[in-house]
Structure formats: C-alpha cells, structure tokens
C-alpha cells in the first residue's frame, strides 16, 4: 500500500512538473512575441465633393532604420472618412521593439479633387503632391515599442488645410497636414446633428493642459449625410463641443454642448442627437391708439405666435427665427379699430426690428 501511494505521489508530481513547465514555456513565448502596429486613417475636415489620395505605402522609422509596413496601394476618398468611418492602412503588422521615431505616409500620383462649378456640377481636378510622392509625409512619434503589445495609431488628415488652390496658375496642390495620435492615449467623441441635411463642423479645443493659447489645437470633423460626426484623438478631459453650420448663410447658428467628458481609450457618445439652434431676432413696435389691447401675431413654420401690447401699447415678439414675415395687428373686439397687416418684415440674427409708432385706423 505504501509503495502504491509513493507511485501515486511520484506520478502526481510528474504531472505538476509537466503542467507548470508548459505554463512557464507558454509564458516565455508570450513575452517574446513581437509587438504589432495598426494604423488608421481618418479625415479631420474638408468642404469639397471628393478628395481622393493614392496611398502607396506606410513606413516607420524604428531607431535608425526605415521599415515598410506593406500597406496595400489604394485610392481613398478622404471625405468618406466621416461619422466614425476610418480606413485601415496597416493591421497588426509585426515590428521589432525599440523607439518608433516617425511614421511616413507615401502618396502616389493618382490624386484628384472634385469641386462644384458655377452650374453646381462636380468637376474633377488633379491634385499635385510633389513632396509626398518623393519622400513621403513624415510624422514625428517618438514612442517606445515593447514586446508583447499591440500599438494603434490614428492619422488625422486635415483636408481644409491640406488643399491649396493656387492663384494665377490654376493649380490645386496637396500639401498634407496631419496629426498622429494613439488610441490608448486619447479618446473619441461621437454624436449626431439635427437636421441631418444641415452640414456642420464639430470641433473641440485641446488646450494641452496650459493656460497659453499659442499651442492650442482645434480637433474638428464634418458631419456626414446622416448628420453623424466623430472627433478622433481627443485627450482625456472635459470639453465644449462646438457645432458650426458650413453654410454661413444658414438659418442655424453655432450651437454648443458643454461638459463632454473624454477618457483615454474610450468612445464618448453624445446623446440625444444635437439640435442646431435657429438664428433668432426680435420684432417690436408701439401702438399709439389709447386704451386698447392689440394682439401682434406672426406665423412661424405653421405655428401662430401671439403677444399682446402692454400698458404703454408696446408689443415684443421675441425668439423669432430669421426670415421675412407678415405681422398681423388685431385690436380687441369692440375697440372700433381695424386690423392691420404689415408685410415683408425681416427678422435678422440678434437684431431688433423696430416697426416704430403705429396707429390703427378706425372702422
């Protein structure tokens, strides 16, 4: 019996040694796994119909050596990269440990831009990118790359600043302006804007944690056809998100959402959808007829808005969306006065349209 117990104990010890030996071996293999890198391309903003760039390759400088990440050559419309959409240029490519000093985006020659002409038709133009074609756009990183980790980088392409329309030559040049962030050291703000057909730019200001404004950076993105937007590479903090209509003649004004918190590595979704505020103004006037109450009314989007005169005969129609309206002045029943209609009265943003002194005629 003792011999059998010893055999059982020896067999159990061998099993434990085998199990722990396997775990130790697996652990060592894990520690020796090469780090990997992923690179996404997003569009910061751009007010064109299309901006197509040909990506030939993505290179990184590890210590003193340049390494190709074997990115597939492709033509990308940067304006498709809105509302959280991104293009994966490199997906979990193994790289050696060390210091990643730079990322280089190399563009080809098949770059075009589509701009509407005077007839509201989209016309394609060549985009000239001499510097990017020759040596690639270099982005400073200086990140320590260690074994066993995956590193995700986001390249934010600022189309508005990158497209340069030359004067007399008529050339349209692409001088890429980009910023690079890591997903682990920044967050994303996502949201939607109403109405969806009102194109807007969403933006926040990264103050870099200082009171100085010289190093402030504006992170912005256009809404897509669904009204969605995504702000990539926003550092941890609390922000005011600003929504600015693209059309300066829009009936909507700049709208803000305060106290939006961002956490590194997380996506902050603003809910519910953000309704753009209408540009508004005021209409006022004074009725000179004594001892009579007059109702001033205006129809806004099918809704009748009314206000009565005060003791001094003054009426005030406030928070009226900008536009041209008919103002109806209706005296109280039995006053012996006639209703008056004032046509083509304009309401301008943050202004008071004073109709002045008004005397209603008698019956």
Short mmCIF file of C-alpha atoms in Angstrom, two decimals:
data_model
loop_
_atom_site.label_atom_id
_atom_site.label_comp_id
_atom_site.label_asym_id
_atom_site.label_seq_id
_atom_site.Cartn_x
_atom_site.Cartn_y
_atom_site.Cartn_z
CA UNK A 1 0.00 0.00 0.00
CA UNK A 2 2.86 2.37 0.88
CA UNK A 3 4.55 1.50 -2.43
CA UNK A 4 1.34 2.29 -4.32
CA UNK A 5 0.98 5.63 -2.51
CA UNK A 6 4.57 6.52 -3.38
CA UNK A 7 3.91 5.68 -7.01
CA UNK A 8 0.75 7.84 -6.99
CA UNK A 9 2.68 10.70 -5.38
CA UNK A 10 5.51 10.42 -7.91
CA UNK A 11 3.04 10.33 -10.81
CA UNK A 12 1.18 13.37 -9.43
CA UNK A 13 4.48 15.25 -9.03
CA UNK A 14 5.42 14.50 -12.65
CA UNK A 15 2.04 15.78 -13.83
CA UNK A 16 2.51 19.02 -11.83
CA UNK A 17 6.01 19.47 -13.23
CA UNK A 18 4.68 18.93 -16.76
CA UNK A 19 1.81 21.40 -16.27
CA UNK A 20 3.94 24.13 -14.72
CA UNK A 21 6.66 23.51 -17.26
CA UNK A 22 4.15 24.03 -20.09
CA UNK A 23 2.80 27.20 -18.50
CA UNK A 24 6.30 28.53 -17.99
CA UNK A 25 7.19 27.77 -21.58
CA UNK A 26 3.99 29.40 -22.86
CA UNK A 27 4.62 32.45 -20.68
CA UNK A 28 8.11 32.82 -22.05
CA UNK A 29 6.81 32.57 -25.60
CA UNK A 30 4.23 35.26 -24.87
CA UNK A 31 6.86 37.61 -23.54
CA UNK A 32 8.91 37.06 -26.66
CA UNK A 33 6.07 37.84 -29.07
CA UNK A 34 6.94 40.65 -31.46
CA UNK A 35 4.94 43.86 -30.95
CA UNK A 36 2.42 44.73 -33.66
CA UNK A 37 1.26 48.02 -35.11
CA UNK A 38 -2.07 49.11 -36.63
CA UNK A 39 -2.60 52.43 -38.42
CA UNK A 40 -5.98 54.00 -39.23
CA UNK A 41 -6.66 56.99 -41.46
CA UNK A 42 -9.45 59.46 -40.62
CA UNK A 43 -10.49 62.80 -42.12
CA UNK A 44 -10.42 65.89 -39.94
CA UNK A 45 -12.49 68.12 -42.24
CA UNK A 46 -12.93 69.24 -45.82
CA UNK A 47 -15.57 71.23 -47.68
CA UNK A 48 -15.29 69.64 -51.15
CA UNK A 49 -17.20 67.00 -53.10
CA UNK A 50 -14.32 64.49 -53.14
CA UNK A 51 -10.65 64.45 -52.18
CA UNK A 52 -9.03 61.27 -53.50
CA UNK A 53 -5.50 60.35 -52.48
CA UNK A 54 -3.46 57.34 -53.57
CA UNK A 55 -1.68 55.70 -50.64
CA UNK A 56 1.37 53.79 -51.90
CA UNK A 57 2.93 52.68 -48.63
CA UNK A 58 3.33 53.37 -44.93
CA UNK A 59 6.84 53.40 -43.47
CA UNK A 60 8.05 53.64 -39.89
CA UNK A 61 11.45 54.60 -38.55
CA UNK A 62 12.48 52.23 -35.76
CA UNK A 63 15.56 53.65 -34.08
CA UNK A 64 17.66 54.39 -37.19
CA UNK A 65 16.06 52.01 -39.70
CA UNK A 66 13.12 52.62 -42.03
CA UNK A 67 10.68 49.68 -42.28
CA UNK A 68 7.90 49.23 -44.83
CA UNK A 69 4.61 48.08 -43.33
CA UNK A 70 3.50 46.70 -46.70
CA UNK A 71 0.32 48.77 -46.84
CA UNK A 72 -1.85 47.87 -49.84
CA UNK A 73 -1.75 50.52 -52.55
CA UNK A 74 -5.19 52.10 -52.79
CA UNK A 75 -7.06 55.31 -53.68
CA UNK A 76 -9.07 56.70 -50.76
CA UNK A 77 -11.72 59.42 -50.83
CA UNK A 78 -10.91 61.24 -47.61
CA UNK A 79 -14.39 62.72 -47.42
CA UNK A 80 -15.81 59.21 -46.96
CA UNK A 81 -14.00 59.08 -43.63
CA UNK A 82 -16.61 60.91 -41.54
CA UNK A 83 -19.09 59.94 -38.85
CA UNK A 84 -16.71 57.42 -37.27
CA UNK A 85 -15.71 55.76 -40.56
CA UNK A 86 -11.97 55.07 -40.92
CA UNK A 87 -9.62 53.37 -43.35
CA UNK A 88 -7.26 50.69 -42.02
CA UNK A 89 -3.88 51.20 -43.69
CA UNK A 90 -1.97 48.68 -41.58
CA UNK A 91 -3.49 45.89 -39.50
CA UNK A 92 -1.43 44.28 -36.70
CA UNK A 93 1.85 44.24 -38.60
CA UNK A 94 4.75 42.74 -36.54
CA UNK A 95 7.61 45.14 -35.86
CA UNK A 96 10.77 44.95 -33.73
CA UNK A 97 10.87 46.53 -30.27
CA UNK A 98 12.63 49.84 -29.88
CA UNK A 99 11.78 53.51 -30.39
CA UNK A 100 9.31 54.36 -33.13
CA UNK A 101 10.57 57.77 -34.16
CA UNK A 102 8.47 58.58 -37.25
CA UNK A 103 5.59 57.39 -39.40
CA UNK A 104 5.82 58.18 -43.10
CA UNK A 105 2.78 58.16 -45.39
CA UNK A 106 3.80 57.82 -49.04
CA UNK A 107 1.34 59.01 -51.70
CA UNK A 108 1.27 58.18 -55.40
CA UNK A 109 0.35 60.29 -58.41
CA UNK A 110 -3.35 59.39 -58.75
CA UNK A 111 -4.68 62.17 -56.53
CA UNK A 112 -7.77 64.16 -57.52
CA UNK A 113 -10.26 66.62 -56.09
CA UNK A 114 -13.87 67.22 -57.14
CA UNK A 115 -15.22 70.76 -56.81
CA UNK A 116 -18.61 72.09 -57.89
CA UNK A 117 -18.59 74.65 -60.72
CA UNK A 118 -20.95 77.59 -61.27
CA UNK A 119 -23.56 75.17 -62.61
CA UNK A 120 -23.47 73.10 -59.40
CA UNK A 121 -21.75 70.27 -61.26
CA UNK A 122 -18.85 68.32 -59.78
CA UNK A 123 -15.65 68.76 -61.79
CA UNK A 124 -12.52 66.65 -61.15
CA UNK A 125 -9.09 68.32 -60.94
CA UNK A 126 -5.63 66.88 -60.49
CA UNK A 127 -4.01 67.27 -57.07
CA UNK A 128 -0.26 67.81 -57.23
CA UNK A 129 1.69 66.31 -54.33
CA UNK A 130 5.40 66.58 -55.16
CA UNK A 131 6.83 66.35 -51.65
CA UNK A 132 4.66 63.42 -50.57
CA UNK A 133 5.38 61.49 -53.77
CA UNK A 134 9.14 61.82 -53.44
CA UNK A 135 9.85 61.11 -49.80
CA UNK A 136 6.53 60.69 -48.01
CA UNK A 137 4.84 62.76 -45.33
CA UNK A 138 6.81 62.39 -42.09
CA UNK A 139 5.02 62.43 -38.73
CA UNK A 140 7.04 62.57 -35.53
CA UNK A 141 6.04 59.97 -32.95
CA UNK A 142 8.90 59.04 -30.54
CA UNK A 143 7.03 56.13 -28.92
CA UNK A 144 8.65 53.28 -27.01
CA UNK A 145 7.66 49.93 -28.55
CA UNK A 146 7.86 46.92 -26.24
CA UNK A 147 7.46 43.18 -26.77
CA UNK A 148 4.04 41.61 -26.36
CA UNK A 149 1.97 44.77 -27.04
CA UNK A 150 -0.24 45.99 -29.89
CA UNK A 151 0.04 49.68 -30.82
CA UNK A 152 -2.81 51.50 -32.60
CA UNK A 153 -2.11 54.84 -34.29
CA UNK A 154 -4.62 57.22 -35.88
CA UNK A 155 -3.61 59.56 -38.72
CA UNK A 156 -5.97 62.55 -38.83
CA UNK A 157 -5.90 64.16 -42.29
CA UNK A 158 -6.84 67.87 -42.24
CA UNK A 159 -8.24 68.35 -45.75
CA UNK A 160 -9.12 72.04 -45.35
CA UNK A 161 -5.52 72.92 -44.53
CA UNK A 162 -4.01 70.42 -46.97
CA UNK A 163 -5.67 71.58 -50.19
CA UNK A 164 -4.03 74.71 -51.59
CA UNK A 165 -5.71 76.42 -54.54
CA UNK A 166 -3.04 78.41 -56.37
CA UNK A 167 -3.81 81.87 -57.68
CA UNK A 168 -2.99 82.63 -61.31
CA UNK A 169 -1.65 79.19 -62.20
CA UNK A 170 -4.96 77.49 -61.50
CA UNK A 171 -3.15 74.52 -59.97
CA UNK A 172 -4.60 72.74 -56.95
CA UNK A 173 -1.85 71.40 -54.70
CA UNK A 174 -1.99 68.89 -51.89
CA UNK A 175 0.39 69.71 -49.05
CA UNK A 176 -0.74 67.20 -46.44
CA UNK A 177 -1.34 68.48 -42.91
CA UNK A 178 -1.87 65.63 -40.47
CA UNK A 179 -1.71 64.81 -36.78
CA UNK A 180 -0.94 61.43 -35.27
CA UNK A 181 -2.39 60.08 -32.03
CA UNK A 182 -2.54 56.75 -30.25
CA UNK A 183 -5.86 55.22 -29.29
CA UNK A 184 -4.59 54.30 -25.83
CA UNK A 185 -3.60 57.91 -25.03
CA UNK A 186 -6.70 59.61 -26.43
CA UNK A 187 -10.43 59.14 -26.83
CA UNK A 188 -13.15 59.67 -29.41
CA UNK A 189 -16.24 61.89 -29.26
CA UNK A 190 -19.17 60.75 -31.39
CA UNK A 191 -22.56 62.35 -31.94
CA UNK A 192 -25.30 63.27 -34.39
CA UNK A 193 -26.65 66.63 -35.52
CA UNK A 194 -30.20 67.58 -36.45
CA UNK A 195 -31.41 68.37 -39.02
CA UNK A 196 -29.33 65.77 -40.86
CA UNK A 197 -29.33 67.74 -44.12
CA UNK A 198 -27.63 70.73 -42.48
CA UNK A 199 -23.89 70.13 -42.95
CA UNK A 200 -21.90 71.23 -39.91
CA UNK A 201 -18.40 71.09 -38.45
CA UNK A 202 -17.99 69.65 -34.96
CA UNK A 203 -14.93 70.81 -33.04
CA UNK A 204 -13.21 70.93 -29.65
CA UNK A 205 -10.13 72.80 -28.50
CA UNK A 206 -7.25 70.87 -26.94
CA UNK A 207 -5.51 73.38 -24.67
CA UNK A 208 -2.62 70.95 -23.99
CA UNK A 209 -3.32 71.47 -20.30
CA UNK A 210 -1.94 75.01 -20.24
CA UNK A 211 -3.44 78.49 -20.00
CA UNK A 212 -1.40 79.62 -23.01
CA UNK A 213 -3.26 79.75 -26.32
CA UNK A 214 -0.28 79.52 -28.69
CA UNK A 215 -0.20 75.72 -28.52
CA UNK A 216 -3.98 75.19 -28.59
CA UNK A 217 -5.10 72.67 -31.18
CA UNK A 218 -8.54 72.52 -32.78
CA UNK A 219 -9.79 68.98 -33.40
CA UNK A 220 -12.66 69.03 -35.89
CA UNK A 221 -14.71 66.89 -38.25
CA UNK A 222 -17.56 67.35 -40.73
CA UNK A 223 -20.92 65.64 -40.27
CA UNK A 224 -21.81 63.02 -42.88
CA UNK A 225 -25.07 62.58 -44.81
CA UNK A 226 -26.68 61.07 -41.69
CA UNK A 227 -25.62 64.02 -39.54
CA UNK A 228 -23.05 61.87 -37.69
CA UNK A 229 -19.58 63.04 -36.66
CA UNK A 230 -16.56 61.60 -34.85
CA UNK A 231 -13.71 63.54 -33.26
CA UNK A 232 -10.62 61.33 -33.04
CA UNK A 233 -7.54 61.74 -30.88
CA UNK A 234 -9.11 63.83 -28.10
CA UNK A 235 -7.02 63.67 -24.88
CA UNK A 236 -8.64 62.93 -21.52
CA UNK A 237 -10.53 65.95 -20.24
CA UNK A 238 -13.83 67.84 -20.24
CA UNK A 239 -14.71 69.74 -23.41
CA UNK A 240 -17.22 72.05 -25.02
CA UNK A 241 -18.23 70.62 -28.40
CA UNK A 242 -18.99 73.37 -30.91
CA UNK A 243 -21.24 72.73 -33.93
CA UNK A 244 -20.81 75.30 -36.72
CA UNK A 245 -23.01 75.22 -39.85
CA UNK A 246 -20.92 75.03 -43.02
CA UNK A 247 -23.16 77.49 -44.85
CA UNK A 248 -22.53 80.96 -43.43
CA UNK A 249 -25.99 81.95 -44.68
CA UNK A 250 -27.65 79.09 -42.84
CA UNK A 251 -30.70 79.81 -40.72
CA UNK A 252 -29.00 77.85 -37.95
CA UNK A 253 -26.41 79.33 -35.61
CA UNK A 254 -23.35 77.99 -33.82
CA UNK A 255 -24.54 75.53 -31.17
CA UNK A 256 -22.52 74.20 -28.24
CA UNK A 257 -22.68 71.19 -25.92
CA UNK A 258 -20.85 71.65 -22.62
CA UNK A 259 -19.27 69.24 -20.14
CA UNK A 260 -18.44 66.42 -22.57
CA UNK A 261 -16.03 64.10 -20.74
CA UNK A 262 -13.39 62.10 -22.61
CA UNK A 263 -11.39 59.18 -21.21
CA UNK A 264 -8.31 57.78 -22.90
CA UNK A 265 -9.12 54.64 -24.87
CA UNK A 266 -12.90 55.16 -24.69
CA UNK A 267 -15.61 56.46 -27.02
CA UNK A 268 -17.84 59.19 -25.61
CA UNK A 269 -21.24 59.28 -27.36
CA UNK A 270 -23.30 62.46 -27.03
CA UNK A 271 -26.99 61.57 -26.62
CA UNK A 272 -29.59 62.52 -27.68
CA UNK A 273 -28.84 64.00 -31.09
CA UNK A 274 -27.80 67.66 -31.00
CA UNK A 275 -30.40 70.01 -32.49
CA UNK A 276 -28.86 73.05 -34.11
CA UNK A 277 -30.31 76.25 -32.70
CA UNK A 278 -32.03 78.62 -35.10
CA UNK A 279 -30.74 82.13 -35.62
CA UNK A 280 -33.28 84.41 -33.99
CA UNK A 281 -34.26 88.04 -33.71
CA UNK A 282 -36.97 90.27 -32.27
CA UNK A 283 -39.83 92.38 -33.63
CA UNK A 284 -41.27 95.25 -31.64
CA UNK A 285 -43.49 98.28 -32.14
CA UNK A 286 -45.73 100.71 -30.30
CA UNK A 287 -49.48 101.16 -30.86
CA UNK A 288 -50.42 104.83 -30.42
CA UNK A 289 -54.16 104.20 -30.04
CA UNK A 290 -55.08 104.71 -26.38
CA UNK A 291 -56.94 102.36 -24.06
CA UNK A 292 -56.92 99.38 -26.38
CA UNK A 293 -55.25 95.99 -26.26
CA UNK A 294 -53.77 94.89 -29.59
CA UNK A 295 -52.57 91.36 -30.39
CA UNK A 296 -49.44 91.12 -32.56
CA UNK A 297 -49.13 87.76 -34.29
CA UNK A 298 -46.74 86.03 -36.67
CA UNK A 299 -46.81 82.57 -38.29
CA UNK A 300 -43.54 80.61 -37.93
CA UNK A 301 -43.35 77.19 -39.60
CA UNK A 302 -47.12 76.88 -39.46
CA UNK A 303 -47.33 77.91 -35.80
CA UNK A 304 -49.14 81.11 -34.83
CA UNK A 305 -47.14 83.10 -32.25
CA UNK A 306 -49.03 85.88 -30.47
CA UNK A 307 -48.31 88.57 -27.90
CA UNK A 308 -50.47 91.41 -26.50
CA UNK A 309 -49.43 95.02 -26.07
CA UNK A 310 -48.53 96.20 -22.57
CA UNK A 311 -49.91 99.26 -20.75
CA UNK A 312 -47.76 101.56 -22.87
CA UNK A 313 -49.03 99.95 -26.07
CA UNK A 314 -45.71 98.21 -26.82
CA UNK A 315 -45.54 94.64 -28.18
CA UNK A 316 -42.48 92.42 -28.30
CA UNK A 317 -42.20 89.26 -30.42
CA UNK A 318 -39.02 87.52 -29.21
CA UNK A 319 -37.02 84.46 -30.33
CA UNK A 320 -38.32 84.62 -33.89
CA UNK A 321 -36.26 82.62 -36.42
CA UNK A 322 -34.62 84.79 -39.07
CA UNK A 323 -36.68 85.34 -42.21
CA UNK A 324 -39.29 87.59 -43.78
CA UNK A 325 -42.76 87.59 -42.23
CA UNK A 326 -46.20 89.15 -42.23
CA UNK A 327 -47.08 90.83 -38.93
CA UNK A 328 -50.78 90.98 -38.06
CA UNK A 329 -52.01 93.57 -35.53
CA UNK A 330 -55.50 92.72 -34.28
CA UNK A 331 -57.34 95.13 -31.93
CA UNK A 332 -59.62 93.81 -29.20
CA UNK A 333 -63.29 93.28 -30.09
CA UNK A 334 -65.43 96.39 -29.65
CA UNK A 335 -62.49 98.79 -29.92
CA UNK A 336 -63.80 100.29 -33.13
CA UNK A 337 -60.39 99.81 -34.77
CA UNK A 338 -59.38 97.90 -37.92
CA UNK A 339 -56.88 95.01 -38.10
CA UNK A 340 -53.60 95.91 -39.85
CA UNK A 341 -51.20 93.60 -41.72
CA UNK A 342 -47.55 94.55 -42.24
CA UNK A 343 -45.88 92.54 -45.00
CA UNK A 344 -42.24 91.72 -45.74
CA UNK A 345 -40.90 92.49 -42.28
CA UNK A 346 -37.42 90.97 -41.93
CA UNK A 347 -36.02 89.36 -38.81
CA UNK A 348 -32.21 89.35 -38.59
CA UNK A 349 -29.97 87.43 -36.23
CA UNK A 350 -29.64 89.00 -32.78
CA UNK A 351 -31.26 92.23 -34.02
CA UNK A 352 -34.45 94.07 -33.11
CA UNK A 353 -36.71 95.08 -35.96
CA UNK A 354 -38.45 98.14 -34.53
CA UNK A 355 -41.62 98.88 -36.50
CA UNK A 356 -41.87 102.23 -34.75
CA UNK A 357 -45.11 104.07 -33.92
CA UNK A 358 -48.27 102.53 -35.39
CA UNK A 359 -51.79 103.95 -35.40
CA UNK A 360 -54.61 101.57 -36.22
CA UNK A 361 -57.36 103.13 -38.38
CA UNK A 362 -60.91 103.38 -37.10
CA UNK A 363 -63.76 101.46 -38.66
#
